[in-house]
Coordinates of C-alpha atoms and ligand atoms in Angstrom, one line a residue:
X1 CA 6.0 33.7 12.2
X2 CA 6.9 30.3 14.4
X3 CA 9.6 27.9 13.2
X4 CA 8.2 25.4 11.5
X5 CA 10.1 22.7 14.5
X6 CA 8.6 24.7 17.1
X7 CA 4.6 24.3 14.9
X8 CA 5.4 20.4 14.7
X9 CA 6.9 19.8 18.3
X10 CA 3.9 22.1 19.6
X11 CA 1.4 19.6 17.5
X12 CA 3.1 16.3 17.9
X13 CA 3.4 16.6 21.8
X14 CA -0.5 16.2 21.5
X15 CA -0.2 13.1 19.8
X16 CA -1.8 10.3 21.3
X17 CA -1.4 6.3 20.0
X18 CA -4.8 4.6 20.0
X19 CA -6.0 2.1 21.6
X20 CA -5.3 -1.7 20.7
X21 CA -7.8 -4.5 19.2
X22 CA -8.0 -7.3 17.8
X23 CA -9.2 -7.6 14.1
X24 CA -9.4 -10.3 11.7
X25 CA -6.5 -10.9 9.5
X26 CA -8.4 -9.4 6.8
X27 CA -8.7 -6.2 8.1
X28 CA -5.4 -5.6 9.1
X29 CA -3.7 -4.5 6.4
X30 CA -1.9 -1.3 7.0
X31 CA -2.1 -1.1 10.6
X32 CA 1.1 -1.5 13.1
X33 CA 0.7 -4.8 15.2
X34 CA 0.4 -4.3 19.0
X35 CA 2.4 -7.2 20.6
X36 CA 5.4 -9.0 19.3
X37 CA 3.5 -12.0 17.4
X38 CA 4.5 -15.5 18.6
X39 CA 4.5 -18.3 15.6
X40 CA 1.9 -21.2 17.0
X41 CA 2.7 -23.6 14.0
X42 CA 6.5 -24.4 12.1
X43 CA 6.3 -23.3 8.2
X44 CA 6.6 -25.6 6.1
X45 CA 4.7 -27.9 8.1
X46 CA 6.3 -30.4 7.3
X47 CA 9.4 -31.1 5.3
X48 CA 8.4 -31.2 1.6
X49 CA 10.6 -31.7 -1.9
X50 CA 11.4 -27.6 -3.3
X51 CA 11.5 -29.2 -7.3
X52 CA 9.4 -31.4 -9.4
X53 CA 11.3 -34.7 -9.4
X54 CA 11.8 -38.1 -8.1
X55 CA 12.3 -38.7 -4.0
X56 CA 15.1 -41.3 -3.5
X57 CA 17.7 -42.6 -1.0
X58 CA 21.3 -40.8 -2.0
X59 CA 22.7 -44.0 -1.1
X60 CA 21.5 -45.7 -4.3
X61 CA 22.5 -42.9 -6.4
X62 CA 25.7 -42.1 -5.3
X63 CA 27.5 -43.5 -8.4
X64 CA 25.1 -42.1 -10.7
X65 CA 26.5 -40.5 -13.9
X66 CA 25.6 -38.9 -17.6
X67 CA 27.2 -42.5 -18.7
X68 CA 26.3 -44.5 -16.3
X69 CA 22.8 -43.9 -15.3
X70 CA 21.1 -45.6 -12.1
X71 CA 18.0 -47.4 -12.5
X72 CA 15.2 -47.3 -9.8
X73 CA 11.7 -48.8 -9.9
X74 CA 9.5 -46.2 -9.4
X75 CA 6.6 -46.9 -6.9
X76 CA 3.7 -44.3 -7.2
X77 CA 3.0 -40.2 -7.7
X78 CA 2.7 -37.9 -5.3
X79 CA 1.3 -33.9 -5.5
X80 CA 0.9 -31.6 -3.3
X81 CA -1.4 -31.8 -1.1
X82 CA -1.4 -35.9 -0.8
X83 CA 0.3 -38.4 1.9
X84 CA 2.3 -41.3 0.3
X85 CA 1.5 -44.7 2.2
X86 CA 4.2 -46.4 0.3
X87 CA 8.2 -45.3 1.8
X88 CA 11.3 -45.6 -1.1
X89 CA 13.4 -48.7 -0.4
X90 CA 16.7 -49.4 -1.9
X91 CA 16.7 -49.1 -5.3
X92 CA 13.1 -47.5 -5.5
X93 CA 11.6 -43.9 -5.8
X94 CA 8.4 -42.1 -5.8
X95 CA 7.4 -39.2 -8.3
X96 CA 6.6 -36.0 -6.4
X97 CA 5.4 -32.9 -7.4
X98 CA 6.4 -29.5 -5.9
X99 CA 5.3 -29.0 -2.1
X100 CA 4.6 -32.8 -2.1
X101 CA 5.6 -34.6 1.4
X102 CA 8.4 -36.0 1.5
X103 CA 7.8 -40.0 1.6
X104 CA 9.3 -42.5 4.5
X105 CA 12.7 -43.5 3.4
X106 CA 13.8 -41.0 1.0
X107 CA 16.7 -38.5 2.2
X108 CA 16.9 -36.2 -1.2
X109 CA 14.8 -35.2 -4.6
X110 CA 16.2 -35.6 -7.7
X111 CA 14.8 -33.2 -10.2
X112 CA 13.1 -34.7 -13.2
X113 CA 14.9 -32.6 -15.4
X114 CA 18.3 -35.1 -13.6
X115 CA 16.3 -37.9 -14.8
X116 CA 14.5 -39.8 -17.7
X117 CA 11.5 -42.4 -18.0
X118 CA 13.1 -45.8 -18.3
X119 CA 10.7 -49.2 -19.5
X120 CA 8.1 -50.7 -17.3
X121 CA 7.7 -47.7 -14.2
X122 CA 12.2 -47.0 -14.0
X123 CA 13.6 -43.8 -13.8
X124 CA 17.2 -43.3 -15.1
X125 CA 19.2 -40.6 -12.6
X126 CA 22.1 -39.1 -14.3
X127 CA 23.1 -37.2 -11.2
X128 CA 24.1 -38.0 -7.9
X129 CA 22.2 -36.2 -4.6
X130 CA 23.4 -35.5 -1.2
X131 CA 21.4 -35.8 1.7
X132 CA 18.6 -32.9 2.2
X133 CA 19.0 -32.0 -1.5
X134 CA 15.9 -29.8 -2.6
X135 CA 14.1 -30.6 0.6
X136 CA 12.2 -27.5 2.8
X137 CA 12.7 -28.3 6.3
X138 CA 10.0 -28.3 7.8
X139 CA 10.0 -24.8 10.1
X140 CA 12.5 -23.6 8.0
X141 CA 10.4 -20.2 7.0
X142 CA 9.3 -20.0 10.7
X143 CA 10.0 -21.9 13.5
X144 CA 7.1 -22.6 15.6
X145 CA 7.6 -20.6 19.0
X146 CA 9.8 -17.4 17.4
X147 CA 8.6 -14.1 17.9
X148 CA 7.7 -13.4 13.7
X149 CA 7.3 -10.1 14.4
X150 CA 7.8 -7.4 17.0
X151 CA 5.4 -4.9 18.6
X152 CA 4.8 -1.8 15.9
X153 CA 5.6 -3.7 12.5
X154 CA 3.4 -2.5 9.3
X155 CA 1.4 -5.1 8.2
X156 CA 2.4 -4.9 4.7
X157 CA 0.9 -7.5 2.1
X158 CA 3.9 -9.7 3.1
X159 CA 3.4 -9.4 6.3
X160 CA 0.0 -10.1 6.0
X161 CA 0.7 -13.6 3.9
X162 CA 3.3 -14.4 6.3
X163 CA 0.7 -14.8 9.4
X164 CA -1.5 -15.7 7.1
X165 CA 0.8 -19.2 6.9
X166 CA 1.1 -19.6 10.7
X167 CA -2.9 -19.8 10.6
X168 CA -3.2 -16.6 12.8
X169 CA -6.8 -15.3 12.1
X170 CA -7.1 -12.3 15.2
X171 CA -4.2 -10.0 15.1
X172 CA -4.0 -7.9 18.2
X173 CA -2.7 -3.8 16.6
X174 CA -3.6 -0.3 17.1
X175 CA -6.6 0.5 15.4
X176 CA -7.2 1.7 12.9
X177 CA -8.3 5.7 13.2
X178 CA -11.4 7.3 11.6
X179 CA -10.1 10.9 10.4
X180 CA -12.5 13.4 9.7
X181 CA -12.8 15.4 6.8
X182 CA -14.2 18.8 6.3
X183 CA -14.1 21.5 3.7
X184 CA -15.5 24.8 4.3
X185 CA -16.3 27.6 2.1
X186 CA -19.1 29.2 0.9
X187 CA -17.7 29.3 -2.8
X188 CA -17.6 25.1 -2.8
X189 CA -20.1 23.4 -5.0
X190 CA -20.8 20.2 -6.9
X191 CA -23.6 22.3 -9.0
X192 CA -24.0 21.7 -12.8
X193 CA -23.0 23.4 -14.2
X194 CA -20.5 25.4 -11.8
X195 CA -22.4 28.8 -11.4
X196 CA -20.1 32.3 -11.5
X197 CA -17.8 33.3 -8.5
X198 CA -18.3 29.4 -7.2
X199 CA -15.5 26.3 -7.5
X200 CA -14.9 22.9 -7.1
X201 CA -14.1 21.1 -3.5
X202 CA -10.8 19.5 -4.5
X203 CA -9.3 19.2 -1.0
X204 CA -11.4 16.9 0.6
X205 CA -11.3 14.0 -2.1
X206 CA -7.3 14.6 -2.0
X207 CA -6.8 14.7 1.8
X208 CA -9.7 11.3 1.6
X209 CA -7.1 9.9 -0.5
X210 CA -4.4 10.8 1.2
X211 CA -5.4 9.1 4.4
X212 CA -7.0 6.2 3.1
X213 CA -3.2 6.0 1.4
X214 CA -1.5 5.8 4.8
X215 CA -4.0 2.7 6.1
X216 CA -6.4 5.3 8.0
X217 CA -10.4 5.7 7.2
X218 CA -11.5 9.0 6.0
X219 CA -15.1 10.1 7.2
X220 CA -16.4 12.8 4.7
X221 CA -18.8 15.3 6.4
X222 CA -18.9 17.2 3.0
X223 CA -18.1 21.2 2.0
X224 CA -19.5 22.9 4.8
X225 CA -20.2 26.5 3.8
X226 CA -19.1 29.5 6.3
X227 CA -22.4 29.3 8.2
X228 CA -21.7 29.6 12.3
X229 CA -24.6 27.3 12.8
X230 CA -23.5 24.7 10.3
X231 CA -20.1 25.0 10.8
X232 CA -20.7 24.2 14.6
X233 CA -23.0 21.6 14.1
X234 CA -20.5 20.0 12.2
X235 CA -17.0 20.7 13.8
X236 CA -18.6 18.9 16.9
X237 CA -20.7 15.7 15.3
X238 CA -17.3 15.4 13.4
X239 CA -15.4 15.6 16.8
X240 CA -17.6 13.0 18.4
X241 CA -17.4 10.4 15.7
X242 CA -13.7 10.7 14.7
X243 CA -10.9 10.4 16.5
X244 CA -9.0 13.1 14.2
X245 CA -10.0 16.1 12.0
X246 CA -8.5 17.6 9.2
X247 CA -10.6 20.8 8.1
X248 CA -9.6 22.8 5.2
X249 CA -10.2 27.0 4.9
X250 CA -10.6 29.4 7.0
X251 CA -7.6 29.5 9.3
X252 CA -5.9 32.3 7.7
X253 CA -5.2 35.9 8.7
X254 CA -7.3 38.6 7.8
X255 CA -10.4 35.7 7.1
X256 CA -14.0 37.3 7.8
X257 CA -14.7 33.8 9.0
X258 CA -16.6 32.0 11.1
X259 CA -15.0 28.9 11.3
X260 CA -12.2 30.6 13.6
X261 CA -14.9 31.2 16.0
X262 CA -16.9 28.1 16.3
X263 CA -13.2 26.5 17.0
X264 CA -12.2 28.9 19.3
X265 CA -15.7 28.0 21.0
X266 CA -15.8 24.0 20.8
X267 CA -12.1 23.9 22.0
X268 CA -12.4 26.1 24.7
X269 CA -10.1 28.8 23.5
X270 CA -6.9 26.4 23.5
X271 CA -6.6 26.4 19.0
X272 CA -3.5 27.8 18.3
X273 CA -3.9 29.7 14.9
X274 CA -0.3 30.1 13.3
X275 CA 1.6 31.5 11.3
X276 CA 4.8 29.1 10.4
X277 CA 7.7 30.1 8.4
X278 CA 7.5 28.0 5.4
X279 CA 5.7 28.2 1.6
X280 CA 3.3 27.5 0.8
X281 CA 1.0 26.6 3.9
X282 CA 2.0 29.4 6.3
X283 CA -1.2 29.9 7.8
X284 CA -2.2 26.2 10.2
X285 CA -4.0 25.6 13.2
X286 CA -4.2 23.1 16.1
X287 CA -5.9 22.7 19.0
X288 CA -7.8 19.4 20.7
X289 CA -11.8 19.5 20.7
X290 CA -11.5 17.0 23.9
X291 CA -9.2 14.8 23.0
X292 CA -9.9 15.3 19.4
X293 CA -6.7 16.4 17.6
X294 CA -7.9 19.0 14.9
X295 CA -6.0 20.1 12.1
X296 CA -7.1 23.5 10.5
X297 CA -5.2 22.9 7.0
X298 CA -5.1 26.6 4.7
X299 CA -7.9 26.4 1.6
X300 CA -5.6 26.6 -1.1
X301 CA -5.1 23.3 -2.5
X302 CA -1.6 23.4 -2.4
X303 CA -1.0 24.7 0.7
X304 CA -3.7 22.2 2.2
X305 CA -1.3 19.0 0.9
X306 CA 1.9 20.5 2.6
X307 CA 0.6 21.3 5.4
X308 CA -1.1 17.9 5.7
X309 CA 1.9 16.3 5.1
X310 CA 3.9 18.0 7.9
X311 CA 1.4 17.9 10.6
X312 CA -1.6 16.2 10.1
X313 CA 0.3 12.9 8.0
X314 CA 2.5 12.0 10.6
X315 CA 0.3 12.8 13.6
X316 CA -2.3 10.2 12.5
X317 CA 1.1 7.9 11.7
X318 CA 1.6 8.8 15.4
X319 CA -1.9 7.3 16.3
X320 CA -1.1 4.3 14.3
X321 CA 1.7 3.9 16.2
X322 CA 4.2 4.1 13.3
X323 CA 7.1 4.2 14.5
X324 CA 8.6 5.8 11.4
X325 CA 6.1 8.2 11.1
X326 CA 7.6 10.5 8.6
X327 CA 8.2 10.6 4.5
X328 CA 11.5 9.7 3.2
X329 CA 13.9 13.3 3.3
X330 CA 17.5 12.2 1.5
X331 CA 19.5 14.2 -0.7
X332 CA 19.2 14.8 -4.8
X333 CA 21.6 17.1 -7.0
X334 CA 19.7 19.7 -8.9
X335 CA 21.5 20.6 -12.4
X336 CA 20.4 23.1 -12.9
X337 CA 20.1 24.8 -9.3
X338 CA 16.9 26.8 -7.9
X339 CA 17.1 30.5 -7.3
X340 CA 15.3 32.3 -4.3
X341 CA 15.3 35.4 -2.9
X342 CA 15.9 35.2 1.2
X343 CA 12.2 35.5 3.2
X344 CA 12.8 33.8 6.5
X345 CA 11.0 30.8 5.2
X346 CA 12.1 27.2 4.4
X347 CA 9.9 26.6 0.7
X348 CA 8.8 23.5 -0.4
X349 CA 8.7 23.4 -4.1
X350 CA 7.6 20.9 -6.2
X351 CA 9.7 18.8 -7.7
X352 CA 10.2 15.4 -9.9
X353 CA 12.8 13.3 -8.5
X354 CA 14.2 10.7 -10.9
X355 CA 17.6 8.3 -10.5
X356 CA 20.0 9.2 -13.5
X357 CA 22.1 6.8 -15.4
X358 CA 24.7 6.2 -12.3
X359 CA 21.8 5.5 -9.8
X360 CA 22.0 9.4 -8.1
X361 CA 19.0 10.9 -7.5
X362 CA 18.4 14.6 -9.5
X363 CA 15.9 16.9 -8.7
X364 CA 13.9 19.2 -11.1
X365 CA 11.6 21.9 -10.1
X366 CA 8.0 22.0 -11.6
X367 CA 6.7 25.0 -13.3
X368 CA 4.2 26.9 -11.3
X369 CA 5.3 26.6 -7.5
X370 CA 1.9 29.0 -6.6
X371 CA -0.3 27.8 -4.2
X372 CA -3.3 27.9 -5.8
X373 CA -1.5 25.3 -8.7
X374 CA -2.5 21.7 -7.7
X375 CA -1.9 20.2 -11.0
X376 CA 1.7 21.2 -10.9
X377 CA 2.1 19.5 -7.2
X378 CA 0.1 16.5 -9.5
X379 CA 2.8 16.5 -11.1
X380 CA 5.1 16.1 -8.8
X381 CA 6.2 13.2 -6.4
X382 CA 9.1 15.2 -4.3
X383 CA 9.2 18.4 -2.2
X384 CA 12.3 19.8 -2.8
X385 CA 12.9 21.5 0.9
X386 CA 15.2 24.6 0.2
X387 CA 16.2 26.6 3.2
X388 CA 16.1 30.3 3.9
X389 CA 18.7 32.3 1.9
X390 CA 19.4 32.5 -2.0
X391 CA 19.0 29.0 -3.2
X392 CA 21.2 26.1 -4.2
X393 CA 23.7 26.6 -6.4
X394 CA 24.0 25.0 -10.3
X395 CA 25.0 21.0 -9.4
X396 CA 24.1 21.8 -5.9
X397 CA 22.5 19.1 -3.7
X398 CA 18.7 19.8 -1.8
X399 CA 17.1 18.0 0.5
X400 CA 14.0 15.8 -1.0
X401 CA 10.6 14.7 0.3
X402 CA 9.6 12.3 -1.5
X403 CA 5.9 12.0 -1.5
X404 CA 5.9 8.9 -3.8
X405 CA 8.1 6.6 -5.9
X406 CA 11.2 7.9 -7.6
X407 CA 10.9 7.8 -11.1
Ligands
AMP501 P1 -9.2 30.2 2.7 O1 -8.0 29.5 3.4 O2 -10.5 29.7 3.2 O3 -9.1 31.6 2.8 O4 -9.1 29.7 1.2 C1 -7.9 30.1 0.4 C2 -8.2 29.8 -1.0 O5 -8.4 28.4 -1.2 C3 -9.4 30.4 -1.7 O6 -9.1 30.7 -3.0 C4 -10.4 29.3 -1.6 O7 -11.5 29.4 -2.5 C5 -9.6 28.1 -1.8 N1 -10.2 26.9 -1.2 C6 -10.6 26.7 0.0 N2 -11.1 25.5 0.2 C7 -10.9 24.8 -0.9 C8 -11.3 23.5 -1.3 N3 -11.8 22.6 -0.5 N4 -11.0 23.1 -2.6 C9 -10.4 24.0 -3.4 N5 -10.1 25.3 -3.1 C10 -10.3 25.7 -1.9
MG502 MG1 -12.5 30.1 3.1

């Protein structure tokens, strides 16, 4: 058995980013931009009122009151969207709406709740304003010139929105990687109804998921059954067409299996086949198919999951060019502690991690921590990550991967 450090450092040292493009704005979601991204246009455009109201001159209102109202003649209505071609003189004001311009002459907007209709187009102001009062500055969002963003920021949905209002319609970022996905085992079927001895493929549409989770494109070259001829045909069209793949079965000790052969073959006899000290997913391999990272996850569901989120999750991050490629690991106090028995292996056991009353995070264990139990890791949304030795004692704190949001 390997460290599970040593597996990881051996793997990620393999790691190549991908290459940069440009892709419409549209597609970017999820990827990691390339180049810090210069703003060619101020947001707001131009300086515009923040309220529904009434755009004066301060100077006329400055001795406004509840009691002692000022009166303005109101010249026009303006929305958003609309130029005025009339400016507010002494004494005057012009109804705008929200994101409205604001209008030659006026310093200020007085919102309408301030105000009240008087006779024959007047508006009473029971408030005084100062000047810039409820006005955006124009560039005050972005100025046009800054650097909005630097070189490897996620394009979230904000992030996204925020270019998005600088008119940017090409964003230059590290493509986006096509991972392959491959299940093998003669037992996998999608037959109706499921014949004796045979099972379900639930690895691939999980790992799919998973990587169309973290922004990458899953290619699904289907349960491949333990055939050399298949297997081989398919290990190296997957190779080709992917930059990545993540292959399922096969890979541990003891397997009358093919699929250890064909890799040994297409990779020239570089796949490391290893045995890690952690559980589940002890078994893994790695090697490169040219220049192909593959990722030879264990069959059992479980173990598949963990080991893709040790390796094969943050190596594609790597490709992204995330520079935080890696789940969230802090700290949550388990009541009721967990008992283990010492094995030389760190175990990952699955967990639901959940803020109590006083905001502290607590950590249960799941029932049925076997590696054959997906549902229970279903159920789940932490791995709690308990070291060799005999466990963490009652009120104890463990360290947490959290796989999604804290309940
Ligand atoms: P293997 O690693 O190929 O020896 O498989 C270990 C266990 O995982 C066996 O019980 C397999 O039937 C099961 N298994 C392998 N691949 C899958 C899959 N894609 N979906 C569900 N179970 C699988
Ligand atoms: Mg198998």
């Amino acid at each position: 058995m390997i460290p599970l450090e040593e597996a990881q450092a051996h793997v990620f040292a393999q790691i190549t980013q991908l290459d940069v493009t440009s892709v419409e704005l549209s597609e970017a979601r999820s990827l990691f931009t390339a180049v810090p991204l210069k703003a060619s246009a101020s947001v707001p455009p131009f300086d515009n009122t923040a309220v529904d109201g009434y755009a004066v001159r301060s100077a006329d209102l400055r001795r406004a009151s509840l009691e002692n109202p000022v009166v303005l003649h109101i010249l026009g209505t303006l929305a958003a969207g609309e130029l005025s071609d009339e400016s507010v003189e002494p004494n005057t004001a012009i109804r705008i709406m929200t994101g409205a311009p604001i209008p030659m002459g006026a310093d200020s907007v007085i919102m309408v709740e301030d105000t009240s209709r008087g006779p024959n187009d007047t508006v009473l102001a029971f408030k005084s304003t100062t000047a810039g009062a409820n006005i955006r500055k124009a560039g005050s969002d972005i100025e046009s010139g800054d650097v909005v963003f630097s070189s490897y920021t996620e394009i979230t949905p904000a992030v996204l929105g925020s270019l998005a209002s600088i008119g940017l319609k090409m964003v230059p970022v590290i493509r986006r990687p096509r991972v392959a996905v491959i299940s093998t085992g003669s037992e996998l079927t999608d037959e109706v109804p499921l014949p004796l001895g045979k099972i379900r493929d639930s690895n691939r549409p999980s790992l799919m998921a998973a990587i169309i989770e973290m922004g990458a494109e899953p290619v699904d070259y289907g349960p491949i059954p333990d055939d050399y001829e298949i297997l081989k045909e398919v290990f190296v069209r997957a190779s080709k067409e992917c930059d990545a793949v993540v292959t399922s079965g096969g890979v541990s000790v003891g397997d009358f299996d093919y699929s250890k052969k064909v890799l040994e073959e297409i990779s020239s006899n570089q796949m490391r086949w290893m045995q890690i000290s952690i559980k589940p997913a002890k078994p893994f391999a790695f090697g490169m198919i040219g220049s192909k990272a593959l990722f030879g996850l264990p069959g059992n569901p479980v173990s598949a999951l963990v080991s893709f989120e040790l390796f094969a999750r943050p190596s594609i991050a790597m490709m992204m060019g995330n520079p935080n490629p890696f789940r969230t690991v802090t700290k949550a106090s388990v009541e009721a502690g967990i008992k283990r028995s010492p094995d030389g292996k760190i175990h990952f056991l699955r967990s639901t991690v959940k803020f109590d009353q006083n905001g502290k995070l607590q950590c249960q264990l799941n029932d049925g921590q076997s590696s054959h139990m997906l549902n229970s890791l279903a159920h789940s949304n932490a791995l709690a990550v308990v070291p060799d030795g005999t466990g963490i004692d009652k009120k104890g704190l463990v360290e947490v991967m959290l796989l999604s949001r804290v309940l």
